[in-house]
PDB file of C-alpha atoms in Angstrom:
ATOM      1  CA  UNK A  28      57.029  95.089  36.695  1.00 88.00           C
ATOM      2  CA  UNK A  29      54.787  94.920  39.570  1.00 90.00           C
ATOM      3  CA  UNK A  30      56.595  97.719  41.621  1.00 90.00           C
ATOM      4  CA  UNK A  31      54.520  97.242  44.405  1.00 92.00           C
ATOM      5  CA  UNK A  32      55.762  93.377  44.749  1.00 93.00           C
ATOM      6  CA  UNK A  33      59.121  94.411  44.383  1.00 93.00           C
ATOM      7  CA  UNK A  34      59.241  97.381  46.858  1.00 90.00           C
ATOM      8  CA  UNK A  35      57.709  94.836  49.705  1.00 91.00           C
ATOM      9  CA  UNK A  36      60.282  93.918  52.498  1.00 88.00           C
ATOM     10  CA  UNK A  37      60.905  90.046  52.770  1.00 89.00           C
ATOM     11  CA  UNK A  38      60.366  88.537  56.318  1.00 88.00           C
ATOM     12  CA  UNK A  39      63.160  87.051  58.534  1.00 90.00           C
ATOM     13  CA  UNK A  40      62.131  83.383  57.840  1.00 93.00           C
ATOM     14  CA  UNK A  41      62.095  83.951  54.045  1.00 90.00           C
ATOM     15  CA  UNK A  42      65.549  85.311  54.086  1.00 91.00           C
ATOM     16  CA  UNK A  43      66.850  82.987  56.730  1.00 93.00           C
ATOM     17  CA  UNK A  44      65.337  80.167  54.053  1.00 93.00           C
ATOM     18  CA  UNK A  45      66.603  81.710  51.078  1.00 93.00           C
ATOM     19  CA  UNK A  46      70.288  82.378  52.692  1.00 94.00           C
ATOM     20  CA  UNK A  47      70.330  78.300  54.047  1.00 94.00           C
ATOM     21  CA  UNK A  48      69.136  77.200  50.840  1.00 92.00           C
ATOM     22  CA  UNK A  49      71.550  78.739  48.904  1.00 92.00           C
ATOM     23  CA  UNK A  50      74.393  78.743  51.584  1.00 94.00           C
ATOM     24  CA  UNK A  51      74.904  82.802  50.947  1.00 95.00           C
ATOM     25  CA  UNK A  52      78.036  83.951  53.053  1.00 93.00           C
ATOM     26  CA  UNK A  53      76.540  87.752  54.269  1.00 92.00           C
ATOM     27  CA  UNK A  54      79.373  88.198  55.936  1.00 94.00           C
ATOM     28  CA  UNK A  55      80.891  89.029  52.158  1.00 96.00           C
ATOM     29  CA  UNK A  56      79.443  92.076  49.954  1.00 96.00           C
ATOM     30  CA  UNK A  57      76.920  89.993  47.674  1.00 97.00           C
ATOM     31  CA  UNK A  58      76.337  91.038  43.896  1.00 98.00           C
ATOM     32  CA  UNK A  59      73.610  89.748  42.090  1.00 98.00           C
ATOM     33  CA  UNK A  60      73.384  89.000  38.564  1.00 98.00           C
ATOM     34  CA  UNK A  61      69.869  88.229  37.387  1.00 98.00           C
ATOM     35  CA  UNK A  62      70.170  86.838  33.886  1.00 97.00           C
ATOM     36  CA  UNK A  63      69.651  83.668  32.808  1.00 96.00           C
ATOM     37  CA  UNK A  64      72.851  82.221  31.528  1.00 97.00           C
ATOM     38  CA  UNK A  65      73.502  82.852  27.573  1.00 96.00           C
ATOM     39  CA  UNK A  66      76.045  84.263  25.896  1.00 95.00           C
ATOM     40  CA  UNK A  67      74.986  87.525  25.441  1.00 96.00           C
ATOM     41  CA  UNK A  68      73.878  88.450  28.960  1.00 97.00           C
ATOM     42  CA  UNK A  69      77.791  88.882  29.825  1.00 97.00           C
ATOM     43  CA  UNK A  70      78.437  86.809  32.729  1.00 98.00           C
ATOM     44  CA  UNK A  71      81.612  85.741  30.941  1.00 98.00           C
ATOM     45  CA  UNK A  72      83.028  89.386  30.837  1.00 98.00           C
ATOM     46  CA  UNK A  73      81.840  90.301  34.320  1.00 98.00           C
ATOM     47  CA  UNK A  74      84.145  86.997  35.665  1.00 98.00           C
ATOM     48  CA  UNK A  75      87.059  88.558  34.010  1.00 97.00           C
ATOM     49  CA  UNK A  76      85.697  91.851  36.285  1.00 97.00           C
ATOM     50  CA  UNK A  77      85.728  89.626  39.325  1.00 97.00           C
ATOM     51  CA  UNK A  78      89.093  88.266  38.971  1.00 95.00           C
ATOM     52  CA  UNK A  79      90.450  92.060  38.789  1.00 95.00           C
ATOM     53  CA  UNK A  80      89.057  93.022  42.193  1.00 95.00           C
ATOM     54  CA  UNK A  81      90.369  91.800  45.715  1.00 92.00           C
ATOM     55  CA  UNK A  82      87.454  89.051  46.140  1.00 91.00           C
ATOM     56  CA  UNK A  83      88.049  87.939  49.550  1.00 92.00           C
ATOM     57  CA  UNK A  84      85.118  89.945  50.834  1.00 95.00           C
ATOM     58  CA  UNK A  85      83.176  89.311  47.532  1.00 97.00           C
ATOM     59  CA  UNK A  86      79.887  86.875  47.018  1.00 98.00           C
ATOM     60  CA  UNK A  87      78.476  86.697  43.012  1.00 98.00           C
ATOM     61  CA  UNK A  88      75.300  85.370  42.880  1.00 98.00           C
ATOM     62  CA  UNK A  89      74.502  83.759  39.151  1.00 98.00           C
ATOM     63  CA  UNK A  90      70.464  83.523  39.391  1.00 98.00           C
ATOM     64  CA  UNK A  91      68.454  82.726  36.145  1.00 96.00           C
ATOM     65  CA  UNK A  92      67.801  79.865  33.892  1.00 97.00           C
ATOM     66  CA  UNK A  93      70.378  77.028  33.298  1.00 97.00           C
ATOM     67  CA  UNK A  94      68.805  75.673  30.022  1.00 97.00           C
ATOM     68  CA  UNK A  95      71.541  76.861  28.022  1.00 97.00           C
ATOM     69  CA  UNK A  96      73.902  73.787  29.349  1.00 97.00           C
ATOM     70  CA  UNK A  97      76.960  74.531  27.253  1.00 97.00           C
ATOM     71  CA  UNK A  98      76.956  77.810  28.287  1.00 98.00           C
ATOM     72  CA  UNK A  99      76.252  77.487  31.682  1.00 98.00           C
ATOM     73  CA  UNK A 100      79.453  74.678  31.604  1.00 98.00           C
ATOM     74  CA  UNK A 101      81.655  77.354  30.182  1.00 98.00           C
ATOM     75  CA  UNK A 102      80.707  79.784  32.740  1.00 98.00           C
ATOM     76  CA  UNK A 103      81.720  77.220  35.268  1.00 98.00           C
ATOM     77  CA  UNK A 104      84.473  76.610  33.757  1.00 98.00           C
ATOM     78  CA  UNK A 105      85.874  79.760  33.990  1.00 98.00           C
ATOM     79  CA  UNK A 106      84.877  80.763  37.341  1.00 98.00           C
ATOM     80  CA  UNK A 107      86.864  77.267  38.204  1.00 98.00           C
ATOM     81  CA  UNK A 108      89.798  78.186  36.131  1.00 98.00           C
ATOM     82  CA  UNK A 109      90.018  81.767  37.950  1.00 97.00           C
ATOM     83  CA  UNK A 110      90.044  80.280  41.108  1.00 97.00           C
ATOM     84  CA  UNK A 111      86.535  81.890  41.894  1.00 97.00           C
ATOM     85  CA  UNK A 112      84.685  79.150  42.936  1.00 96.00           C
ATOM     86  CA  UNK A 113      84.265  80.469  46.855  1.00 95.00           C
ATOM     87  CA  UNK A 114      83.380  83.755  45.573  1.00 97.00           C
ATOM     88  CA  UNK A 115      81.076  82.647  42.598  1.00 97.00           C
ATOM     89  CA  UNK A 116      77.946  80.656  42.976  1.00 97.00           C
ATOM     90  CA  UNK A 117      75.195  79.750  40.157  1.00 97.00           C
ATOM     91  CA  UNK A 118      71.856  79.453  41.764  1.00 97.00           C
ATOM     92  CA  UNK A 119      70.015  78.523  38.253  1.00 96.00           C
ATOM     93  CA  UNK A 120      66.402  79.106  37.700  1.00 96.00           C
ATOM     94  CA  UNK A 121      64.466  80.845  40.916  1.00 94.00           C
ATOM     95  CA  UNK A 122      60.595  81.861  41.257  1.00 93.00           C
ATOM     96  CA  UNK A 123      59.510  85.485  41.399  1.00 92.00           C
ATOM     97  CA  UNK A 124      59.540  84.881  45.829  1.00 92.00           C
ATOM     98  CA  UNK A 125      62.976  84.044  45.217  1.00 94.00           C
ATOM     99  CA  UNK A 126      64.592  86.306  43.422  1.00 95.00           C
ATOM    100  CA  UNK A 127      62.609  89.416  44.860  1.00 94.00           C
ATOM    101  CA  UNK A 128      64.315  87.801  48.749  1.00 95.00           C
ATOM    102  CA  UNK A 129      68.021  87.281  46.316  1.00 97.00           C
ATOM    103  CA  UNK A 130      67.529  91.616  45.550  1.00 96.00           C
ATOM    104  CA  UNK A 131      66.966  92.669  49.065  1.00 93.00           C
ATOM    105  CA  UNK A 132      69.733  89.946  50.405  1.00 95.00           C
ATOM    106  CA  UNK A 133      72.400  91.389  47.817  1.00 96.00           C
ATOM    107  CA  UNK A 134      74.579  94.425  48.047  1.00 95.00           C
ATOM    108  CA  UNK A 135      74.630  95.447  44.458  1.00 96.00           C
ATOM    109  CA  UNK A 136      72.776  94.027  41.269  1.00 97.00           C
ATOM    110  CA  UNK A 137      74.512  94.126  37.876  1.00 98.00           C
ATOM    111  CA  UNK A 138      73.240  94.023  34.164  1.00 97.00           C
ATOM    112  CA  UNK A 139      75.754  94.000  31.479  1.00 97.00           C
ATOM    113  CA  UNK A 140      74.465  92.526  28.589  1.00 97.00           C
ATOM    114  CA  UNK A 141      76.146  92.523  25.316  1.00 96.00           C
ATOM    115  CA  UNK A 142      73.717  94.056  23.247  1.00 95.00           C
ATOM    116  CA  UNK A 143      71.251  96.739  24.476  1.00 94.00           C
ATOM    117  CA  UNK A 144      67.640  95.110  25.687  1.00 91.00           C
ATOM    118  CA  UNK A 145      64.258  96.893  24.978  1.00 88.00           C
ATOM    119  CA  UNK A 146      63.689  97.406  28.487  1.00 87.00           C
ATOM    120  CA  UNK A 147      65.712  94.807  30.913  1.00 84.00           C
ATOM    121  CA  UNK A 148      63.422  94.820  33.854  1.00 92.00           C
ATOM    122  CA  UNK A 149      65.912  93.224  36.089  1.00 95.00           C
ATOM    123  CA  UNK A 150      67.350  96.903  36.801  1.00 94.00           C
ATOM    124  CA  UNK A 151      63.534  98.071  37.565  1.00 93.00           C
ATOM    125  CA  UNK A 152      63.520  94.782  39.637  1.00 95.00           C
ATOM    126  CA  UNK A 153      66.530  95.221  42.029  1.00 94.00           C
ATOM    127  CA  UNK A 154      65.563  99.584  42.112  1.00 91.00           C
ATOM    128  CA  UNK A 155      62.242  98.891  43.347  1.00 91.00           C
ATOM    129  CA  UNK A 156      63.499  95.743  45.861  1.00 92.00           C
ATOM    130  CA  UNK A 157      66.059  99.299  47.042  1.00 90.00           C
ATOM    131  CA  UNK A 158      68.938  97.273  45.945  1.00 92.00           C
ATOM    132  CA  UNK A 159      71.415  99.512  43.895  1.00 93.00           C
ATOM    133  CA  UNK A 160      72.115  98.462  40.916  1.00 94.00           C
ATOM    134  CA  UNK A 161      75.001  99.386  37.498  1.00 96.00           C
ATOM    135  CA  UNK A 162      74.904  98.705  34.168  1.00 96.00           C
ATOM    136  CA  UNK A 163      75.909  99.707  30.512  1.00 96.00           C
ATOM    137  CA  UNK A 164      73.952 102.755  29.836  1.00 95.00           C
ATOM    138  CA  UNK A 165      72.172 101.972  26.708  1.00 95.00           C
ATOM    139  CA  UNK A 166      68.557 100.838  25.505  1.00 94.00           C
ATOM    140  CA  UNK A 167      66.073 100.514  27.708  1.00 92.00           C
ATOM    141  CA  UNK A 168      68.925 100.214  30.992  1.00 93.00           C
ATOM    142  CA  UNK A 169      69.255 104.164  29.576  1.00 93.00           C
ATOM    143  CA  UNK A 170      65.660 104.999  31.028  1.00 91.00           C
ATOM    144  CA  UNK A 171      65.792 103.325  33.793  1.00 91.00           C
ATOM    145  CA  UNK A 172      68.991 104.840  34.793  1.00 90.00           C
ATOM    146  CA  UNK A 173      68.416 108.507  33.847  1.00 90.00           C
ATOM    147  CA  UNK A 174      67.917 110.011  37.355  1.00 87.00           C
ATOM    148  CA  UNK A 175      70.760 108.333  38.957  1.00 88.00           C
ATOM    149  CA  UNK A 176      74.478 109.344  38.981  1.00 87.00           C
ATOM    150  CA  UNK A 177      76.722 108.704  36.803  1.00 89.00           C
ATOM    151  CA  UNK A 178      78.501 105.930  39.264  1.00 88.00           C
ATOM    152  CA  UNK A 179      75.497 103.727  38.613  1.00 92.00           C
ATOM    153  CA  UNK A 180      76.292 104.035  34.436  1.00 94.00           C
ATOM    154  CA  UNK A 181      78.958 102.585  31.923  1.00 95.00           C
ATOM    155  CA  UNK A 182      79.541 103.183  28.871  1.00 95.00           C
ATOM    156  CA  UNK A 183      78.652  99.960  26.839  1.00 95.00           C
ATOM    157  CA  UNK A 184      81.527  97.255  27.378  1.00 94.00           C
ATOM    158  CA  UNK A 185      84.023  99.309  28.664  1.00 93.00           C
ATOM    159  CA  UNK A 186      85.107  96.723  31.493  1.00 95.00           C
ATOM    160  CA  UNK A 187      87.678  99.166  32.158  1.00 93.00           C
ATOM    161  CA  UNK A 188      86.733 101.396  35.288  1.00 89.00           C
ATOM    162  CA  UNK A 189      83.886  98.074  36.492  1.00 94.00           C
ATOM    163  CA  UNK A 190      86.278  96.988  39.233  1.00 96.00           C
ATOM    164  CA  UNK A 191      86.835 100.609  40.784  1.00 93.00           C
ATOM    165  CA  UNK A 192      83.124 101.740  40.286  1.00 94.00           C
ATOM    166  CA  UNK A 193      81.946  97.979  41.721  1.00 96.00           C
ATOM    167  CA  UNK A 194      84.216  98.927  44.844  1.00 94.00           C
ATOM    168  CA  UNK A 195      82.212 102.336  45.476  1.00 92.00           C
ATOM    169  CA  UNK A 196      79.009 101.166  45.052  1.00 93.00           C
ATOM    170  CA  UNK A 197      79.421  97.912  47.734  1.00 94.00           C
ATOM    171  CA  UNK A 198      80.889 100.463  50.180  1.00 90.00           C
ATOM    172  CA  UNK A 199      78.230 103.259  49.883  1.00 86.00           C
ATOM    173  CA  UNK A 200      76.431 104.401  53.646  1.00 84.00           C
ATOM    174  CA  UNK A 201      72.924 102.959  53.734  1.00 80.00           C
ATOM    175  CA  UNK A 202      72.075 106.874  53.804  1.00 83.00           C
ATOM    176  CA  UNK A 203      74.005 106.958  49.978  1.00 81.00           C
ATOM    177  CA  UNK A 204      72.130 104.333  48.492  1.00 79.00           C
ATOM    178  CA  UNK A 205      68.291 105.291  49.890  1.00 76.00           C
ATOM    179  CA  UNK A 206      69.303 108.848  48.601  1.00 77.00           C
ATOM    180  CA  UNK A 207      70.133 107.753  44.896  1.00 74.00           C
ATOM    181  CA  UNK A 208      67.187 104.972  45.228  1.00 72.00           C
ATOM    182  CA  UNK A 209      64.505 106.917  45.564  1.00 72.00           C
ATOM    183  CA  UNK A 210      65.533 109.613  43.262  1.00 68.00           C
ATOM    184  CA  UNK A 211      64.376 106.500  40.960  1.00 66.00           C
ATOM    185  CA  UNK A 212      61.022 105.978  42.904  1.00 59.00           C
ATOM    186  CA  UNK A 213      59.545 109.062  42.444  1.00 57.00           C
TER     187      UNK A 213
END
């Protein structure tokens, strides 16, 4: 990934744009998941996360490629079934601008895909953009992860402890997360 990029702040009028656009409530805590939607990339699983957590103060962003229609449709679905829909939003496909302004705008990025990826550069992505991030702790997530604590890990699909360890990580100091980030950065 081009670090540099990544590691740039965004300006007030590109957040203010990307925020209307989207109609992102920052008055919640906002988690990003940068995927695009397919069954195994796990945004199925991580709704049945969601709905165990007290999601009043809660905004999940869905950003990647819709192409996969009957996917994306169950996905809906199930947000709409759980009663999710003011806490879930799917933003679809977004340019590199986009989702660089969606990493910096968002509390906490997630990748919990269902089988381990060669590398996953979404985690890079949202580390370098100083945007902590958790996922399963396996393939090329393990690298990327090896310098931060534990809290930032799970064990592949063990949905168990998500909620509680989601909790910790949207209500870490700014002080917290700069100290774990740049553990990463150098």
């Amino acid at each position: 990934i081009d670090t540099k990029f990544f590691n740039q702040p965004i300006d007030s009028k590109r957040r203010n744009q990307i925020l209307t656009t989207h109609q992102i409530d920052t008055a919640k805590k906002i988690i990003l998941f940068p995927a695009r939607m397919t069954s195994w990339k796990g945004q199925l699983e991580f709704i049945d996360v969601i709905k165990k957590m007290d999601t009043q103060n809660i905004l999940v962003l869905f950003a990647g490629d819709t192409k996969n229609s009957s996917y994306t449709n169950l996905v809906k679905d199930k947000i709409y079934q759980n009663n999710l829909t003011s806490n879930c939003k799917i933003l679809g496909s977004v340019n590199q601008n986009e989702i660089r302004s969606l990493y910096q705008i968002a509390d906490l990025s997630v990748s919990f895909p269902l089988r381990a990826e060669g590398f996953g550069r979404t985690i890079s992505e949202s580390l370098y953009s100083n945007t902590p991030v958790i996922a399963f702790d396996y393939g090329g997530a393990k690298n990327q992860l090896e310098n931060l604590s534990d809290l930032f890990k799970v064990k592949p699909h063990d949905y168990k402890d998500l909620p509680s360890k989601i909790e910790v990580l949207l209500n870490l100091s700014d002080d917290q997360k700069k100290g774990e980030l740049q553990k990463v950065q150098q």
